[in-house]
Amino acid sequence: MHIPDGFLNTGVSVVTGVAAAGAIGYGLYKAREELDERSVPMLALCAAFIFAAQMLNFPIAGGTSGHFLGGALAAVLLGPWLGGLVIALVLLVQCLGFADGGLTALGANVFNMALIGTILIYYVFHGIKLLLPKSRSAFLAATGVTAWLSVFLASGACAVELAISGTSPLSVALPAMLGIHALIGIVEGAITVLVVGVVLAVRPDLVRTYDYRPVAAGLGEAEVSG
Amino acid sequence: MKHVFLDEYSDLRSPVHQLDPRAKLVGFAALIVICVSTPPDRYAAFAAYLGLELALVLVSRLPWRHVLKRMLVVLPFILVVAAFLPFFGEGGGSYNLGPLTLSAHGLLVLWNVAAKSTISVLAVILLSSTTPFPELLKGMEKLKVPVLLTTILSFMYRYVFVLMDELQRMRRARDSRGWSGKWFWQSKVIGHMIAALFLRSYERGERVYAAMLARGYGGGTHTIYLYEFGAMEVGFMVMLVLFPLAARLIS
C-alpha cells in the first residue's frame, strides 16, 4: 500500500502532504506534552518495533505470506497521536531508507496509514468500545474489528487518491483494493488481538487505551523476561 | 548478525559520497519533483533524467546488483494498480494485438507511472546509498526539520538493528523447534513473537531513558557537522536542477 512517486497528481500530493505535516506536527507537540524528554527514547523504540514487526512474515495459505502493518496496534497501545506519529516515522524511514513509498507520495502514505489507519481508527475504536460491555474479551473483540477496519479504510483511501489523480478508474481500483485488503485485514485483526492479549496479560499498564481495572488474569511483571 | 541495512554502501568513497547531505537532499528532491511534473509524452526528457542518474550511479561506484535489487520495490505496486490499465482504459484510439485490444490512453498512463516511479525510486536509492543515515538526519536538521523529529529518527536508526537482531534470535529459536508455518492458523506463534518483541522494545526504551538520565541527558544532543557547503555542492545542485529543467523544456 506504499504509493510510489508518479502515481498521484499535484493536488492530491499537496493536500495530503499538508494534512500529514499538520498531524505529525501535532503529534510531536503531544509527545512533548505527554512524555516530555522521555519521548525521544520511547517513541524511537516503538517506531523501531513497528518497523521490525513489519519484517516478520506470517503464513496465509499454502506457503503464501503477508506481513503485519500495525496501525491499529499502535493506536490501541499508544493512543491516537503518539500512535499516528510512530506510524508516520516508520513510513518516513521506509521512504528515505528503502525507497518504499515515494517522496512526493509520502504525504498521501502518511495520510492513509497514520491519519486514517491509526488516528481516525482510534476514535472508531473508542466508539466501538463504548457500545460493548466493559470486559477483557469485549476489549479484544473491539481491537480485532478495529484492526480489520484500519487496513480496509486505508486501502480504500489509497484507491480514491489514485482515482482522483486519474491513474486508475475508481470502478476498478476501489473493489480490487478493498477486496484484497478485506482478506489481509482478517489476518491483521487476528495478529493484533493476539499481541494485545499477551501485552494485557503481562504488562496491562502498557496498553494505554485499556481502562478497565482490575485485569482478569493476574499475571505480574515478573512474567517478563529478557 | 546479517540483516537488511538501511544505508548499505553509504560508507563507500566517491565524489557523490563526499558531498554535503543538504546538497543531495535538495538536489534529488528537486529532480523527483521535476520528473513527476513532466507531461508523460516528453520521452526525451525522461531519457535525460535516467541518463543523469545512471551517470551518478557510475560516479558513486555503487554495485549495479544492489541498485537493481532495490529498484524492484516499486514493481508490485505497478503490477497491482497499473498493469491492467491498457486493457480497461478508454479513449485516445486503440491498438490490436492479436485477440487483445490495448487502449492508447491506458498505455500512456501505464508508461507515465512506470517511468516516473522508476526514475524517482532511483533518485532515492542514490540519496540513501551515498549518505549514511545519521548524516542525512543532520542535513535535514540543518534544513530546519524539527530537532525533536530528527533526534527520534536517529534513535530509531540506532535501535532498529538491535531489534532486528532480537527478532532474528527469536526466529532462529522458533525454527530450531521445528516450526514450519504454512497456514493461517499457525500465525499464533507470530502474534506471540510480536508481543514479546513489543514488550522487550518498550522495556529497552525505559532502560535507555534511565541510562540517558544517569549520563545527564537534558533534552538535546550535540554533534559535529563535518560538511561544508562549497563549490562542489553548488555545482552538484545546479546539475541536478538545471540539466533536467533544460531537458524538459527542449524535448
CSV table of C-alpha atoms in Angstrom, one decimal:
chain,number,residue,atom,x,y,z
A,1,MET,CA,0.0,0.0,0.0
A,2,HIS,CA,3.1,2.3,-0.2
A,3,ILE,CA,2.3,4.6,-3.1
A,4,PRO,CA,5.4,5.3,-5.2
A,5,ASP,CA,6.2,8.7,-6.9
A,6,GLY,CA,4.4,9.4,-10.2
A,7,PHE,CA,1.0,7.9,-9.3
A,8,LEU,CA,-0.6,11.0,-7.8
A,9,ASN,CA,-1.3,14.4,-9.3
A,10,THR,CA,-0.1,17.7,-7.7
A,11,GLY,CA,-3.4,18.5,-6.0
A,12,VAL,CA,-3.6,15.1,-4.1
A,13,SER,CA,0.1,15.3,-3.2
A,14,VAL,CA,-0.2,18.8,-1.8
A,15,VAL,CA,-3.5,18.4,0.1
A,16,THR,CA,-2.4,15.1,1.7
A,17,GLY,CA,1.0,16.5,2.3
A,18,VAL,CA,-0.3,19.4,4.3
A,19,ALA,CA,-2.7,17.2,6.3
A,20,ALA,CA,0.2,14.8,7.1
A,21,ALA,CA,2.6,17.6,8.1
A,22,GLY,CA,-0.1,19.0,10.4
A,23,ALA,CA,-0.7,15.6,12.0
A,24,ILE,CA,3.0,15.0,12.5
A,25,GLY,CA,3.4,18.5,14.0
A,26,TYR,CA,0.6,18.0,16.4
A,27,GLY,CA,1.9,14.5,17.3
A,28,LEU,CA,5.3,16.0,18.2
A,29,TYR,CA,3.6,18.6,20.3
A,30,LYS,CA,1.5,15.9,22.1
A,31,ALA,CA,4.7,13.8,22.5
A,32,ARG,CA,6.4,16.7,24.2
A,33,GLU,CA,3.4,17.3,26.4
A,34,GLU,CA,2.7,13.7,27.4
A,35,LEU,CA,6.2,12.2,27.5
A,36,ASP,CA,8.4,15.3,27.8
A,37,GLU,CA,12.1,14.2,27.4
A,38,ARG,CA,11.2,10.6,27.6
A,39,SER,CA,9.6,11.0,24.2
A,40,VAL,CA,12.9,10.5,22.3
A,41,PRO,CA,13.8,7.0,23.5
A,42,MET,CA,10.2,5.7,23.9
A,43,LEU,CA,8.9,6.8,20.5
A,44,ALA,CA,12.1,5.7,18.8
A,45,LEU,CA,11.9,2.3,20.3
A,46,CYS,CA,8.1,1.9,19.5
A,47,ALA,CA,8.8,3.0,15.9
A,48,ALA,CA,11.7,0.7,15.6
A,49,PHE,CA,9.4,-2.1,17.0
A,50,ILE,CA,6.7,-1.5,14.3
A,51,PHE,CA,9.5,-1.3,11.7
A,52,ALA,CA,10.9,-4.7,12.8
A,53,ALA,CA,7.5,-6.3,13.2
A,54,GLN,CA,6.6,-5.4,9.6
A,55,MET,CA,9.6,-7.5,8.5
A,56,LEU,CA,8.1,-10.6,10.1
A,57,ASN,CA,6.1,-12.6,7.6
A,58,PHE,CA,3.2,-14.7,8.6
A,59,PRO,CA,1.7,-17.6,6.6
A,60,ILE,CA,-1.7,-17.2,4.9
A,61,ALA,CA,-2.3,-20.3,2.9
A,62,GLY,CA,-0.2,-23.0,1.3
A,63,GLY,CA,3.1,-21.1,1.6
A,64,THR,CA,2.0,-17.6,0.7
A,65,SER,CA,2.7,-15.0,3.3
A,66,GLY,CA,1.8,-11.4,4.2
A,67,HIS,CA,3.2,-9.0,6.8
A,68,PHE,CA,1.9,-7.1,9.7
A,69,LEU,CA,1.0,-3.4,9.3
A,70,GLY,CA,0.5,-2.3,12.9
A,71,GLY,CA,-1.6,0.9,12.5
A,72,ALA,CA,-4.4,-0.3,14.9
A,73,LEU,CA,-1.9,-1.9,17.3
A,74,ALA,CA,-0.1,1.5,17.6
A,75,ALA,CA,-3.5,3.2,18.2
A,76,VAL,CA,-4.5,0.7,20.9
A,77,LEU,CA,-1.1,0.6,22.6
A,78,LEU,CA,-0.1,4.3,22.4
A,79,GLY,CA,-3.3,6.3,21.7
A,80,PRO,CA,-4.1,8.3,18.6
A,81,TRP,CA,-1.4,11.0,18.4
A,82,LEU,CA,1.6,9.1,19.6
A,83,GLY,CA,0.5,6.0,17.6
A,84,GLY,CA,0.0,8.1,14.5
A,85,LEU,CA,3.4,9.7,15.0
A,86,VAL,CA,5.1,6.3,15.3
A,87,ILE,CA,3.5,5.0,12.1
A,88,ALA,CA,4.5,8.3,10.3
A,89,LEU,CA,8.1,7.8,11.5
A,90,VAL,CA,8.1,4.3,10.1
A,91,LEU,CA,6.8,5.5,6.8
A,92,LEU,CA,9.4,8.2,6.7
A,93,VAL,CA,12.3,5.8,7.3
A,94,GLN,CA,10.9,3.3,4.7
A,95,CYS,CA,10.7,6.1,2.2
A,96,LEU,CA,14.2,7.5,2.8
A,97,GLY,CA,15.9,4.2,3.6
A,98,PHE,CA,14.3,1.7,1.2
A,99,ALA,CA,12.7,3.9,-1.4
A,100,ASP,CA,9.5,2.1,-0.3
A,101,GLY,CA,6.8,4.8,-0.9
A,102,GLY,CA,7.6,7.9,-3.0
A,103,LEU,CA,8.9,11.2,-1.7
A,104,THR,CA,6.1,13.2,-3.3
A,105,ALA,CA,3.6,10.5,-2.2
A,106,LEU,CA,4.9,10.5,1.4
A,107,GLY,CA,2.1,12.8,2.5
A,108,ALA,CA,-0.5,10.5,0.9
A,109,ASN,CA,1.0,7.4,2.5
A,110,VAL,CA,1.1,9.1,6.0
A,111,PHE,CA,-2.5,10.3,5.3
A,112,ASN,CA,-3.7,6.8,4.6
A,113,MET,CA,-1.8,4.8,7.2
A,114,ALA,CA,-1.2,7.2,10.0
A,115,LEU,CA,-4.1,9.7,9.8
A,116,ILE,CA,-6.8,7.2,8.7
A,117,GLY,CA,-5.3,3.9,9.6
A,118,THR,CA,-4.2,5.0,13.1
A,119,ILE,CA,-5.6,8.4,14.3
A,120,LEU,CA,-9.1,8.2,12.8
A,121,ILE,CA,-9.2,4.5,13.6
A,122,TYR,CA,-8.5,5.2,17.3
A,123,TYR,CA,-11.8,7.2,17.5
A,124,VAL,CA,-13.6,4.4,15.8
A,125,PHE,CA,-12.1,2.0,18.3
A,126,HIS,CA,-13.2,4.3,21.1
A,127,GLY,CA,-16.8,4.3,19.7
A,128,ILE,CA,-16.9,0.5,19.4
A,129,LYS,CA,-15.6,0.2,23.0
A,130,LEU,CA,-18.4,2.4,24.3
A,131,LEU,CA,-21.0,0.1,22.7
A,132,LEU,CA,-19.6,-3.1,24.1
A,133,PRO,CA,-19.6,-4.4,27.7
A,134,LYS,CA,-16.6,-3.5,29.8
A,135,SER,CA,-14.7,-6.7,29.8
A,136,ARG,CA,-11.4,-8.0,28.6
A,137,SER,CA,-12.9,-10.2,25.8
A,138,ALA,CA,-15.0,-7.3,24.5
A,139,PHE,CA,-11.9,-5.1,24.5
A,140,LEU,CA,-10.1,-7.7,22.4
A,141,ALA,CA,-13.1,-8.0,20.1
A,142,ALA,CA,-13.1,-4.3,19.6
A,143,THR,CA,-9.4,-4.4,18.9
A,144,GLY,CA,-9.8,-7.1,16.2
A,145,VAL,CA,-12.6,-5.2,14.4
A,146,THR,CA,-10.6,-2.0,14.5
A,147,ALA,CA,-7.5,-3.6,13.1
A,148,TRP,CA,-9.6,-5.0,10.2
A,149,LEU,CA,-11.2,-1.6,9.6
A,150,SER,CA,-7.8,0.1,9.7
A,151,VAL,CA,-6.4,-1.9,6.8
A,152,PHE,CA,-9.7,-1.8,4.9
A,153,LEU,CA,-10.2,2.0,5.2
A,154,ALA,CA,-6.6,2.8,4.4
A,155,SER,CA,-6.7,0.8,1.2
A,156,GLY,CA,-10.0,2.5,0.2
A,157,ALA,CA,-8.4,5.9,0.7
A,158,CYS,CA,-5.4,4.8,-1.4
A,159,ALA,CA,-7.8,3.8,-4.2
A,160,VAL,CA,-9.7,7.0,-4.0
A,161,GLU,CA,-6.5,9.1,-4.2
A,162,LEU,CA,-5.3,7.1,-7.3
A,163,ALA,CA,-8.7,7.7,-8.9
A,164,ILE,CA,-8.7,11.5,-8.2
A,165,SER,CA,-5.2,11.6,-9.7
A,166,GLY,CA,-6.6,10.0,-12.9
A,167,THR,CA,-4.3,7.0,-12.6
A,168,SER,CA,-6.8,4.1,-12.2
A,169,PRO,CA,-10.6,4.4,-12.5
A,170,LEU,CA,-12.4,4.1,-9.2
A,171,SER,CA,-14.8,1.4,-10.6
A,172,VAL,CA,-11.8,-0.9,-11.0
A,173,ALA,CA,-9.3,0.2,-8.3
A,174,LEU,CA,-11.7,0.5,-5.4
A,175,PRO,CA,-13.2,-3.0,-5.5
A,176,ALA,CA,-9.8,-4.5,-6.2
A,177,MET,CA,-8.0,-2.7,-3.3
A,178,LEU,CA,-10.9,-3.3,-0.9
A,179,GLY,CA,-11.2,-6.9,-1.9
A,180,ILE,CA,-7.6,-7.8,-1.3
A,181,HIS,CA,-7.4,-5.8,1.9
A,182,ALA,CA,-10.6,-7.2,3.3
A,183,LEU,CA,-8.7,-10.5,3.4
A,184,ILE,CA,-5.4,-9.1,4.6
A,185,GLY,CA,-7.3,-7.3,7.3
A,186,ILE,CA,-8.6,-10.6,8.8
A,187,VAL,CA,-5.0,-11.7,9.5
A,188,GLU,CA,-4.1,-8.2,10.7
A,189,GLY,CA,-7.1,-8.4,13.1
A,190,ALA,CA,-6.1,-11.8,14.4
A,191,ILE,CA,-2.5,-10.9,15.0
A,192,THR,CA,-3.4,-7.6,16.6
A,193,VAL,CA,-5.8,-9.4,19.0
A,194,LEU,CA,-3.1,-11.9,19.9
A,195,VAL,CA,-0.5,-9.2,20.5
A,196,VAL,CA,-2.8,-7.0,22.6
A,197,GLY,CA,-3.9,-10.1,24.6
A,198,VAL,CA,-0.4,-11.1,25.5
A,199,VAL,CA,0.6,-7.5,26.5
A,200,LEU,CA,-2.6,-7.2,28.6
A,201,ALA,CA,-1.7,-10.4,30.4
A,202,VAL,CA,1.9,-9.5,31.1
A,203,ARG,CA,2.0,-5.7,31.4
A,204,PRO,CA,-1.5,-4.2,31.3
A,205,ASP,CA,-0.1,-0.8,32.2
A,206,LEU,CA,1.4,-0.6,28.7
A,207,VAL,CA,-2.0,-0.7,26.9
A,208,ARG,CA,-2.9,3.0,27.1
A,209,THR,CA,-6.5,2.5,26.0
A,210,TYR,CA,-7.3,-0.3,28.4
A,211,ASP,CA,-9.1,1.4,31.3
A,212,TYR,CA,-11.0,-1.5,32.9
A,213,ARG,CA,-9.3,-2.5,36.1
A,214,PRO,CA,-8.5,-4.9,37.6
A,215,VAL,CA,-7.3,-7.2,34.8
A,216,ALA,CA,-8.8,-10.6,35.0
A,217,ALA,CA,-5.7,-12.7,34.6
A,218,GLY,CA,-3.4,-11.6,37.4
A,219,LEU,CA,0.0,-12.2,35.9
A,220,GLY,CA,2.6,-9.9,37.3
A,221,GLU,CA,5.5,-8.1,35.8
A,222,ALA,CA,7.8,-11.0,36.9
A,223,GLU,CA,6.5,-12.9,33.9
A,224,VAL,CA,8.5,-10.8,31.5
A,225,SER,CA,12.0,-12.0,30.8
A,226,GLY,CA,14.8,-10.7,28.6
B,1,MET,CA,24.1,-11.0,12.6
B,2,LYS,CA,23.5,-10.1,9.0
B,3,HIS,CA,20.3,-8.3,8.0
B,4,VAL,CA,19.0,-5.6,5.7
B,5,PHE,CA,21.0,-2.5,6.2
B,6,LEU,CA,19.2,0.8,5.8
B,7,ASP,CA,22.0,2.7,4.2
B,8,GLU,CA,24.0,-0.1,2.7
B,9,TYR,CA,27.1,1.1,0.7
B,10,SER,CA,26.9,4.6,2.2
B,11,ASP,CA,30.4,4.0,3.5
B,12,LEU,CA,32.0,3.9,0.1
B,13,ARG,CA,34.3,6.7,-1.0
B,14,SER,CA,33.3,8.7,-4.1
B,15,PRO,CA,32.7,12.3,-5.2
B,16,VAL,CA,29.0,11.8,-4.6
B,17,HIS,CA,29.5,10.2,-1.1
B,18,GLN,CA,31.6,13.2,0.0
B,19,LEU,CA,29.0,15.8,-0.8
B,20,ASP,CA,27.2,17.8,1.9
B,21,PRO,CA,24.0,15.8,2.6
B,22,ARG,CA,22.0,19.1,2.2
B,23,ALA,CA,23.0,19.4,-1.5
B,24,LYS,CA,22.0,15.7,-2.1
B,25,LEU,CA,18.6,16.1,-0.2
B,26,VAL,CA,17.6,19.2,-2.1
B,27,GLY,CA,19.1,18.1,-5.4
B,28,PHE,CA,17.4,14.7,-5.6
B,29,ALA,CA,14.1,16.1,-4.2
B,30,ALA,CA,14.2,18.7,-7.0
B,31,LEU,CA,14.9,16.0,-9.6
B,32,ILE,CA,11.9,14.0,-8.3
B,33,VAL,CA,9.6,17.0,-8.4
B,34,ILE,CA,10.7,17.9,-11.9
B,35,CYS,CA,10.3,14.3,-13.1
B,36,VAL,CA,6.9,13.8,-11.5
B,37,SER,CA,5.5,17.0,-13.0
B,38,THR,CA,6.7,16.3,-16.6
B,39,PRO,CA,4.0,15.5,-19.1
B,40,PRO,CA,4.1,11.8,-20.0
B,41,ASP,CA,4.7,12.4,-23.7
B,42,ARG,CA,8.1,14.1,-23.3
B,43,TYR,CA,10.0,10.9,-23.8
B,44,ALA,CA,13.4,12.6,-24.4
B,45,ALA,CA,13.1,14.3,-21.0
B,46,PHE,CA,12.7,11.0,-19.2
B,47,ALA,CA,15.6,9.6,-21.1
B,48,ALA,CA,17.7,12.6,-19.9
B,49,TYR,CA,16.7,12.1,-16.2
B,50,LEU,CA,17.5,8.4,-16.4
B,51,GLY,CA,20.9,9.2,-18.2
B,52,LEU,CA,21.8,11.7,-15.4
B,53,GLU,CA,21.0,9.1,-12.7
B,54,LEU,CA,22.9,6.3,-14.4
B,55,ALA,CA,25.9,8.6,-14.7
B,56,LEU,CA,25.7,9.3,-11.0
B,57,VAL,CA,25.5,5.6,-10.2
B,58,LEU,CA,28.7,5.1,-12.2
B,59,VAL,CA,30.4,8.0,-10.4
B,60,SER,CA,29.3,6.9,-7.0
B,61,ARG,CA,30.6,3.3,-7.7
B,62,LEU,CA,27.5,1.7,-6.3
B,63,PRO,CA,27.2,-2.0,-7.3
B,64,TRP,CA,24.6,-2.4,-10.0
B,65,ARG,CA,23.2,-5.5,-8.4
B,66,HIS,CA,22.4,-3.5,-5.3
B,67,VAL,CA,20.8,-0.7,-7.3
B,68,LEU,CA,18.6,-3.1,-9.4
B,69,LYS,CA,17.6,-5.1,-6.4
B,70,ARG,CA,16.4,-2.0,-4.5
B,71,MET,CA,14.5,-0.8,-7.6
B,72,LEU,CA,12.3,-3.9,-7.6
B,73,VAL,CA,10.4,-2.3,-4.6
B,74,VAL,CA,8.1,-0.4,-7.0
B,75,LEU,CA,7.2,-3.4,-9.1
B,76,PRO,CA,4.4,-4.9,-7.0
B,77,PHE,CA,2.5,-1.6,-6.9
B,78,ILE,CA,2.8,-1.0,-10.6
B,79,LEU,CA,1.6,-4.6,-11.3
B,80,VAL,CA,-1.4,-4.3,-8.9
B,81,VAL,CA,-2.5,-0.8,-9.7
B,82,ALA,CA,-1.5,0.0,-13.3
B,83,ALA,CA,-0.6,-3.1,-15.3
B,84,PHE,CA,-4.3,-3.8,-16.2
B,85,LEU,CA,-4.9,-0.2,-17.5
B,86,PRO,CA,-4.2,-0.8,-21.2
B,87,PHE,CA,-7.0,-3.4,-21.2
B,88,PHE,CA,-9.5,-1.2,-19.5
B,89,GLY,CA,-8.8,2.4,-20.5
B,90,GLU,CA,-10.9,4.3,-22.9
B,91,GLY,CA,-10.3,7.0,-25.4
B,92,GLY,CA,-7.3,8.0,-27.5
B,93,GLY,CA,-7.7,5.2,-30.0
B,94,SER,CA,-6.6,1.6,-29.6
B,95,TYR,CA,-4.2,-1.0,-30.8
B,96,ASN,CA,-4.9,-4.5,-31.8
B,97,LEU,CA,-2.5,-7.1,-30.6
B,98,GLY,CA,-3.8,-10.4,-31.8
B,99,PRO,CA,-7.0,-11.1,-29.8
B,100,LEU,CA,-6.2,-8.3,-27.3
B,101,THR,CA,-7.2,-4.7,-27.6
B,102,LEU,CA,-4.9,-2.2,-26.0
B,103,SER,CA,-6.2,1.4,-25.3
B,104,ALA,CA,-3.7,4.1,-26.2
B,105,HIS,CA,-4.8,6.2,-23.2
B,106,GLY,CA,-4.3,3.3,-20.9
B,107,LEU,CA,-0.8,2.6,-22.3
B,108,LEU,CA,0.1,6.2,-21.8
B,109,VAL,CA,-1.0,6.1,-18.1
B,110,LEU,CA,1.0,2.9,-17.6
B,111,TRP,CA,4.1,4.4,-19.2
B,112,ASN,CA,3.6,7.6,-17.1
B,113,VAL,CA,3.5,5.8,-13.7
B,114,ALA,CA,6.2,3.3,-14.6
B,115,ALA,CA,8.7,5.8,-16.0
B,116,LYS,CA,8.1,8.4,-13.1
B,117,SER,CA,8.2,5.8,-10.3
B,118,THR,CA,11.4,4.1,-11.7
B,119,ILE,CA,13.3,7.4,-12.1
B,120,SER,CA,12.1,8.7,-8.6
B,121,VAL,CA,13.0,5.4,-6.9
B,122,LEU,CA,16.5,5.5,-8.5
B,123,ALA,CA,16.9,9.1,-7.1
B,124,VAL,CA,16.0,7.9,-3.6
B,125,ILE,CA,18.4,4.9,-3.9
B,126,LEU,CA,21.2,7.3,-5.0
B,127,LEU,CA,20.5,9.5,-2.0
B,128,SER,CA,20.3,6.7,0.6
B,129,SER,CA,23.1,4.6,-0.7
B,130,THR,CA,25.6,7.6,-0.8
B,131,THR,CA,24.7,9.2,2.5
B,132,PRO,CA,24.9,7.5,5.9
B,133,PHE,CA,21.5,7.8,7.6
B,134,PRO,CA,22.8,9.8,10.6
B,135,GLU,CA,24.5,12.3,8.2
B,136,LEU,CA,21.2,12.5,6.3
B,137,LEU,CA,19.4,13.4,9.5
B,138,LYS,CA,22.0,16.1,10.4
B,139,GLY,CA,21.5,17.5,6.9
B,140,MET,CA,17.7,17.6,7.5
B,141,GLU,CA,18.3,19.3,10.8
B,142,LYS,CA,20.4,22.0,9.1
B,143,LEU,CA,17.5,22.4,6.7
B,144,LYS,CA,15.2,23.3,9.6
B,145,VAL,CA,13.4,20.0,10.1
B,146,PRO,CA,12.3,20.0,13.8
B,147,VAL,CA,15.1,18.8,16.0
B,148,LEU,CA,12.7,16.5,18.0
B,149,LEU,CA,11.8,14.7,14.8
B,150,THR,CA,15.5,14.1,13.7
B,151,THR,CA,16.5,13.1,17.2
B,152,ILE,CA,13.8,10.5,17.4
B,153,LEU,CA,14.7,9.3,14.0
B,154,SER,CA,18.4,9.0,14.9
B,155,PHE,CA,17.5,6.9,18.0
B,156,MET,CA,15.2,4.8,15.8
B,157,TYR,CA,18.1,4.2,13.5
B,158,ARG,CA,20.3,3.3,16.4
B,159,TYR,CA,17.9,0.7,17.8
B,160,VAL,CA,16.3,-0.8,14.7
B,161,PHE,CA,19.3,-3.0,14.2
B,162,VAL,CA,19.2,-4.2,17.8
B,163,LEU,CA,15.5,-5.1,17.4
B,164,MET,CA,16.2,-6.8,14.1
B,165,ASP,CA,18.8,-8.9,15.9
B,166,GLU,CA,16.4,-9.7,18.6
B,167,LEU,CA,13.8,-10.8,16.0
B,168,GLN,CA,16.3,-12.9,14.2
B,169,ARG,CA,17.2,-14.7,17.5
B,170,MET,CA,13.5,-15.3,18.2
B,171,ARG,CA,13.0,-16.6,14.6
B,172,ARG,CA,16.0,-18.9,14.9
B,173,ALA,CA,14.7,-20.3,18.2
B,174,ARG,CA,11.3,-20.8,16.7
B,175,ASP,CA,12.7,-22.6,13.6
B,176,SER,CA,15.0,-24.8,15.6
B,177,ARG,CA,12.0,-26.1,17.5
B,178,GLY,CA,10.6,-27.4,14.2
B,179,TRP,CA,8.1,-24.6,13.3
B,180,SER,CA,7.1,-24.6,9.7
B,181,GLY,CA,4.4,-22.0,9.0
B,182,LYS,CA,2.3,-22.8,6.0
B,183,TRP,CA,-1.2,-21.9,7.1
B,184,PHE,CA,-3.0,-19.0,8.6
B,185,TRP,CA,-3.9,-20.7,11.9
B,186,GLN,CA,-0.2,-21.2,12.6
B,187,SER,CA,0.1,-17.4,12.8
B,188,LYS,CA,-0.5,-17.6,16.6
B,189,VAL,CA,3.3,-18.0,17.1
B,190,ILE,CA,3.9,-14.9,15.1
B,191,GLY,CA,1.4,-12.9,17.3
B,192,HIS,CA,3.3,-14.1,20.4
B,193,MET,CA,6.6,-13.2,18.8
B,194,ILE,CA,5.4,-9.7,18.0
B,195,ALA,CA,4.0,-9.3,21.5
B,196,ALA,CA,7.3,-10.4,23.0
B,197,LEU,CA,9.2,-8.0,20.7
B,198,PHE,CA,7.0,-5.1,21.8
B,199,LEU,CA,7.5,-5.8,25.5
B,200,ARG,CA,11.3,-6.1,25.0
B,201,SER,CA,11.3,-2.9,22.9
B,202,TYR,CA,9.3,-0.9,25.4
B,203,GLU,CA,11.3,-2.1,28.3
B,204,ARG,CA,14.5,-1.4,26.5
B,205,GLY,CA,13.2,2.1,25.9
B,206,GLU,CA,12.7,2.6,29.6
B,207,ARG,CA,16.2,1.3,30.3
B,208,VAL,CA,17.7,3.5,27.6
B,209,TYR,CA,15.9,6.6,29.1
B,210,ALA,CA,17.2,5.7,32.6
B,211,ALA,CA,20.7,5.3,31.2
B,212,MET,CA,20.4,8.7,29.4
B,213,LEU,CA,19.3,10.4,32.6
B,214,ALA,CA,22.2,8.9,34.5
B,215,ARG,CA,24.5,10.5,32.0
B,216,GLY,CA,22.9,13.9,32.4
B,217,TYR,CA,20.6,14.0,29.4
B,218,GLY,CA,18.7,17.2,29.3
B,219,GLY,CA,16.7,17.0,26.0
B,220,GLY,CA,19.2,17.6,23.3
B,221,THR,CA,22.2,16.1,21.6
B,222,HIS,CA,25.2,17.9,20.2
B,223,THR,CA,27.2,16.6,17.3
B,224,ILE,CA,29.8,17.9,14.9
B,225,TYR,CA,28.7,18.6,11.3
B,226,LEU,CA,31.7,17.7,9.2
B,227,TYR,CA,30.5,19.1,5.8
B,228,GLU,CA,30.9,22.4,4.2
B,229,PHE,CA,28.7,23.8,1.5
B,230,GLY,CA,31.3,24.5,-1.1
B,231,ALA,CA,31.7,24.8,-4.9
B,232,MET,CA,31.2,21.0,-5.4
B,233,GLU,CA,27.8,21.2,-3.7
B,234,VAL,CA,26.7,24.2,-5.7
B,235,GLY,CA,27.8,22.5,-8.9
B,236,PHE,CA,26.0,19.3,-8.0
B,237,MET,CA,22.8,21.1,-7.2
B,238,VAL,CA,23.0,23.2,-10.4
B,239,MET,CA,23.5,20.0,-12.4
B,240,LEU,CA,20.6,18.2,-10.7
B,241,VAL,CA,18.2,21.1,-11.2
B,242,LEU,CA,19.3,22.9,-14.5
B,243,PHE,CA,20.0,19.8,-16.6
B,244,PRO,CA,16.6,18.2,-16.1
B,245,LEU,CA,14.8,21.5,-16.5
B,246,ALA,CA,16.6,22.2,-19.7
B,247,ALA,CA,15.9,18.7,-21.0
B,248,ARG,CA,12.2,19.1,-20.1
B,249,LEU,CA,12.0,22.5,-22.0
B,250,ILE,CA,13.8,21.4,-25.1
B,251,SER,CA,12.1,18.0,-25.6
